[in-house]
Short mmCIF file of C-alpha atoms in Angstrom, two decimals:
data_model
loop_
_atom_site.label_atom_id
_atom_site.label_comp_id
_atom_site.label_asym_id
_atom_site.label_seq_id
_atom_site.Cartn_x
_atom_site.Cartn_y
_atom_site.Cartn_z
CA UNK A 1 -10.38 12.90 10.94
CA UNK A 2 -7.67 14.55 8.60
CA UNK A 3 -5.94 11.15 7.75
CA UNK A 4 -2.83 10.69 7.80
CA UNK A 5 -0.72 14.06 7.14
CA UNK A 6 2.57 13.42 5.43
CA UNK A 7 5.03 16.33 4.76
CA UNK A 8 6.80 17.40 2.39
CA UNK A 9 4.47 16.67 0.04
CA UNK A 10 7.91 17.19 -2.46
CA UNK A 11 11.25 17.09 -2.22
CA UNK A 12 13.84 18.06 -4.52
CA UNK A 13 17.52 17.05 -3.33
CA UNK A 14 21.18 16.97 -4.75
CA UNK A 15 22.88 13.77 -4.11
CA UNK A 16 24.62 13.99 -0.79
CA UNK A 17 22.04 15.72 1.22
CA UNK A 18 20.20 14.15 4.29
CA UNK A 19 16.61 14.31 3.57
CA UNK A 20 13.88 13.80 6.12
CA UNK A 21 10.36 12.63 5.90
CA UNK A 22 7.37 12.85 8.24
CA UNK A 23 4.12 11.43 9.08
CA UNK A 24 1.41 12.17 11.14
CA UNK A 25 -0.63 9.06 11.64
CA UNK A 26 -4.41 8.46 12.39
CA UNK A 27 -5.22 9.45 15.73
CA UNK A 28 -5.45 6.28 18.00
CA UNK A 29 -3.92 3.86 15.28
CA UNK A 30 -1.41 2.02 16.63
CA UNK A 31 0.89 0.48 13.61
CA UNK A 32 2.55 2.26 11.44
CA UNK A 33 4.10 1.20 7.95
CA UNK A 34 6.81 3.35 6.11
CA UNK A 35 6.70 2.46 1.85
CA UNK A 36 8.59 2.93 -0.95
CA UNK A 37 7.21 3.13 -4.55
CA UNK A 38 8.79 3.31 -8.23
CA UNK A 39 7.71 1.91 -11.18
CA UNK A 40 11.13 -0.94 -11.25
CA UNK A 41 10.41 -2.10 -7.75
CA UNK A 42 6.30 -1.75 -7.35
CA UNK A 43 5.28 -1.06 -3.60
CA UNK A 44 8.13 -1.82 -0.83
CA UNK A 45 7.66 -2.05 2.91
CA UNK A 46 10.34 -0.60 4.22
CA UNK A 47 9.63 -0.61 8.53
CA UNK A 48 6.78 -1.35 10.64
CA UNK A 49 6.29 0.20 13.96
CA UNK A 50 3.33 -1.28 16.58
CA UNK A 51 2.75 1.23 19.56
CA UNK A 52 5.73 3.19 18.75
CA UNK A 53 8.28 0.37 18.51
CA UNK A 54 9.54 -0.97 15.31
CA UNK A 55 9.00 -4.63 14.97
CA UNK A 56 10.58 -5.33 11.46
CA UNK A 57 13.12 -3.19 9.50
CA UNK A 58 14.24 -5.68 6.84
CA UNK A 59 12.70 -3.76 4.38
CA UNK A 60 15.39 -1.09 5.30
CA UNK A 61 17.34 -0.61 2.10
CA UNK A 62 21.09 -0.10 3.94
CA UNK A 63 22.34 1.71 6.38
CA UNK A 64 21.73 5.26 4.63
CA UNK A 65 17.59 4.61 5.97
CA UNK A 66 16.86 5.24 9.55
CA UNK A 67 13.27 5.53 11.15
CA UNK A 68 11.93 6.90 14.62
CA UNK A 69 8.49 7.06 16.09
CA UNK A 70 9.22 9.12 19.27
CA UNK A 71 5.45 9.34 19.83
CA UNK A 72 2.19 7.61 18.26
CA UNK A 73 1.81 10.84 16.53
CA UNK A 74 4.50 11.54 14.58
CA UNK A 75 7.52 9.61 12.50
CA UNK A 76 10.24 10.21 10.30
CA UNK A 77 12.05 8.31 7.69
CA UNK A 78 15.86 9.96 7.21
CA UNK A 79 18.16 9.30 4.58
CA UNK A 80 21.39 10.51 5.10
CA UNK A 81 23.45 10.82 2.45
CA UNK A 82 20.95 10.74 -0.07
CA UNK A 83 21.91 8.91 -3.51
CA UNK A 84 19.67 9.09 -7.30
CA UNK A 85 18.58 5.60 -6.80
CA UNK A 86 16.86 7.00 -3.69
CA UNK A 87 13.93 8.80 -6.03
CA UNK A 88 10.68 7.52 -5.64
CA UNK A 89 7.26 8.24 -3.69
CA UNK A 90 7.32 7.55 0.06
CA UNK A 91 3.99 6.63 1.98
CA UNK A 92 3.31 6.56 5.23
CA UNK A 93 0.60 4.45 6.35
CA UNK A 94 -1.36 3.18 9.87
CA UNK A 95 -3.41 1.02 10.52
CA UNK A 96 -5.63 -0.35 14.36
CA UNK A 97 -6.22 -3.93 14.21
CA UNK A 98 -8.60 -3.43 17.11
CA UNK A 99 -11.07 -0.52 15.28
CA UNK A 100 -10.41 -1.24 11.62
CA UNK A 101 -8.99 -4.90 11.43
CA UNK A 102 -5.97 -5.16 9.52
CA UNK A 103 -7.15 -1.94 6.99
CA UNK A 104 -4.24 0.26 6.32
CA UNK A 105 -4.84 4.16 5.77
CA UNK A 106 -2.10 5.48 3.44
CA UNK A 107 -1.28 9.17 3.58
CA UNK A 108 -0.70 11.23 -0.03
CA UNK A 109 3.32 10.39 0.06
CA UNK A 110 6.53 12.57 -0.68
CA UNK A 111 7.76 12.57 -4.24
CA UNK A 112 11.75 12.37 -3.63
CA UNK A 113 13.59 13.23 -6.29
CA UNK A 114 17.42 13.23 -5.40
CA UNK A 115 19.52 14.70 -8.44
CA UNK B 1 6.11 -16.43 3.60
CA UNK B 2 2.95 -15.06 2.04
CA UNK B 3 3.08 -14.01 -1.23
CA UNK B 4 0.25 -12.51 -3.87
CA UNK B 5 0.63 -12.36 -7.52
CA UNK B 6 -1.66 -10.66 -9.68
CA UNK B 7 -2.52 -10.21 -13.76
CA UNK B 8 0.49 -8.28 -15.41
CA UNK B 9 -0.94 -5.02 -16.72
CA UNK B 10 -1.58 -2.32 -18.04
CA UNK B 11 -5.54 -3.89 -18.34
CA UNK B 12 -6.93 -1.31 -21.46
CA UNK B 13 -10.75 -1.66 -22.01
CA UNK B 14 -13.81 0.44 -23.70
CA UNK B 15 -15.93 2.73 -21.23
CA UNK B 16 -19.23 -0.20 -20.18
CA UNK B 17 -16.98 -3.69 -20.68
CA UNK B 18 -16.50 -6.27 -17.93
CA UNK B 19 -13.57 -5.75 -15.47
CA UNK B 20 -11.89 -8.84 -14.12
CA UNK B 21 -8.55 -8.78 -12.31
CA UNK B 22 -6.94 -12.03 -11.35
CA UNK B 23 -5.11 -11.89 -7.70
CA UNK B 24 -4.11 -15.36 -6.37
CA UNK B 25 -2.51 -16.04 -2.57
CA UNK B 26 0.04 -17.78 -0.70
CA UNK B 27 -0.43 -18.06 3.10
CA UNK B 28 -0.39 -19.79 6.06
CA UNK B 29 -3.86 -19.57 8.42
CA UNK B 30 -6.58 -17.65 7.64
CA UNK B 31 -5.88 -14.22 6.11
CA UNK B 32 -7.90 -10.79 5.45
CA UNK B 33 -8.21 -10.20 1.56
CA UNK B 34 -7.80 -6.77 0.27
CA UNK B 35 -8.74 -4.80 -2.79
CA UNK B 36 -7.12 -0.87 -2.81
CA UNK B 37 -6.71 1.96 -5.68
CA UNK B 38 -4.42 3.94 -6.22
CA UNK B 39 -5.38 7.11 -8.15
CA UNK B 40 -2.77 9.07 -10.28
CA UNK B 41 -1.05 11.22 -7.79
CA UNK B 42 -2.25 9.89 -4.44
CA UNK B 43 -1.70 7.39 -1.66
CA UNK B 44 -3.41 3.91 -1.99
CA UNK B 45 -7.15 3.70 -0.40
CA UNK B 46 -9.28 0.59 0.35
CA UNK B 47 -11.62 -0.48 -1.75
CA UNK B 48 -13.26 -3.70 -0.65
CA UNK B 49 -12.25 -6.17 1.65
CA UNK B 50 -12.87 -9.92 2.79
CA UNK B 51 -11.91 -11.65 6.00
CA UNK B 52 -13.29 -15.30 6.12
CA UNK B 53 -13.82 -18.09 3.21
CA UNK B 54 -16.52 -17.33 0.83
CA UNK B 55 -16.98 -14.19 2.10
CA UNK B 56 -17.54 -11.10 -0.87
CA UNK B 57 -16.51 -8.13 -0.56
CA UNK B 58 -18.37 -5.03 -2.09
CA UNK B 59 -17.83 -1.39 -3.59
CA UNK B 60 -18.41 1.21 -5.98
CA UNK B 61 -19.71 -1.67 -8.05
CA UNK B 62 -17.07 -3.69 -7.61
CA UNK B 63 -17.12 -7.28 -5.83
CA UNK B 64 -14.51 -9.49 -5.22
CA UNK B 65 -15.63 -13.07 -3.18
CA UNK B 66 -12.79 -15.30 -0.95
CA UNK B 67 -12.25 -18.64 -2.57
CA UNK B 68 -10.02 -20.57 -0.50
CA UNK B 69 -10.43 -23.05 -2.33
CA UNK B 70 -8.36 -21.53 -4.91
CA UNK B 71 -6.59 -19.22 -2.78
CA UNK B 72 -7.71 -16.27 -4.99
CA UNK B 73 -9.51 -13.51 -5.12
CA UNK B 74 -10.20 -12.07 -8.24
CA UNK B 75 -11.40 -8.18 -8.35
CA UNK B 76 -14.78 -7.61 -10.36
CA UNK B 77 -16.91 -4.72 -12.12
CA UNK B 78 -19.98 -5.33 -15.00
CA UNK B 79 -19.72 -2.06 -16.19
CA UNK B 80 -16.38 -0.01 -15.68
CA UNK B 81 -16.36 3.78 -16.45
CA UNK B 82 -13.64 6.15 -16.68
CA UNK B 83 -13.27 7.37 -13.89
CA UNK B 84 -11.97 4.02 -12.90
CA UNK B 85 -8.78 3.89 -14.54
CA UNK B 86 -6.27 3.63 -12.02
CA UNK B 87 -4.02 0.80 -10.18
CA UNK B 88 -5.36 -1.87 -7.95
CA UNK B 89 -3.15 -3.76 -5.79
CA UNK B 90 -4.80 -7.35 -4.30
CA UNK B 91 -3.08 -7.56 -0.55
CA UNK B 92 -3.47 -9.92 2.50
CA UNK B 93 -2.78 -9.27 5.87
CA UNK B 94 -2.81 -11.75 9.00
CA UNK B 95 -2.39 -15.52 8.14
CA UNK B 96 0.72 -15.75 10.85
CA UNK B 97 1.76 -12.28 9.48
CA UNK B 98 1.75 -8.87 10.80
CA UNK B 99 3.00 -7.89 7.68
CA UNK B 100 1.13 -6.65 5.49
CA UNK B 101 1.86 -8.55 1.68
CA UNK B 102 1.10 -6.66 -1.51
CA UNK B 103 0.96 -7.79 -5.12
CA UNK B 104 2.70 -5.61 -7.76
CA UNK B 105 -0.63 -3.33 -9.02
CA UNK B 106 -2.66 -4.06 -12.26
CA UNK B 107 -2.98 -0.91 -13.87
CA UNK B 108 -6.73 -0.22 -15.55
CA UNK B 109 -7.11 1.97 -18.53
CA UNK B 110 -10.69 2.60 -19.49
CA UNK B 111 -11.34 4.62 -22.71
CA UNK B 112 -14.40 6.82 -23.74
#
């Protein structure tokens, strides 16, 4: 199994910009959790998604975030419009209670850097 | 809601000393322990895990064991090398949750 893809790998923006992240999860994991991660805030759950419908989006910084999972294959975090506190890394991660227990598989993340 | 708090870091030992990380839980129920690394430049990865009381969980030559009796479960190595210098994040999952709950990351430095 590849793992779970996540593309772009980086992404240099200028403030303003809608920027748009994707993730390929592990093929016949169900859950998938979209992260955040900078060195003020640590590691931030952002949404959750269970067979392609998200359950909890309080992690969801404002309005600006928005998440889809139009198939259990594939999901993408937008920001639109994109602001400087929005820099950090960006993992995608899934996870099959059923054939792993509650183990989470992270992908490499997006570096984000919004100028 | 569940919470986990681990040792503030960084954590800066000699190549060979004796690795302990302290992780400590809140939760409701009965939830799955976690241990996972995160290597400069990559996603986190698991590293050993622990789903019932008492239970230890095993890798790489590190152990940590489930004490529920202290809700903790601090993250082990005899011997740590260089190689191991990166972050470790203690977690728990399940316990009434679906969420996933991670502590902030102890970062290890080993030197030469």
């Amino acid at each position: 199994d590849a793992g779970v893809i996540q593309s772009p790998r980086h992404e240099v923006t200028e403030m303003g910009q809608e920027v748009t992240l994707r993730c390929k999860p592990i093929s016949g994991h169900n859950s998938l959790f979209w992260y955040r991660q900078t060195m003020m805030r640590g590691l931030e759950l952002l949404i959750y998604f269970n067979n392609n419908v998200p359950i909890d989006d309080s992690g969801m910084p404002e309005d600006r975030f928005s998440a889809k999972m139009p198939n259990a294959s594939f999901s993408t975090l937008k920001i639109q419009p994109s602001e400087p506190r929005d820099s950090a890394v960006y993992f995608c991660a899934s996870s099959s209670r059923d054939r792993d227990g509650y183990e989470q598989y992270f992908g490499p993340g997006t570096r984000l850097t919004v100028t | 809601g569940n919470s986990v708090t681990q040792m503030e870091g960084p954590v800066t030992l000699s190549e060979e000393a004796f690795l302990t990380i302290n992780c400590t839980y809140t939760a409701t129920g009965y939830p799955s322990l976690f241990w996972y690394v995160q290597y400069p430049g990559e996603g986190l990865q698991l590293l050993l895990k622990a789903t019932k009381a008492d239970d230890k969980g095993s890798n790489k030559g590190f152990e940590a064991t489930y004490r529920k009796e202290t809700t903790s479960f601090h993250l082990e190595k005899g011997s740590v090398q260089v190689s191991d210098s990166a972050v470790y994040f203690c977690a728990l999952y399940g316990g009434g949750s679906y969420i996933p709950t991670f502590g902030r990351g102890t970062s290890l430095i080993v030197h030469p």
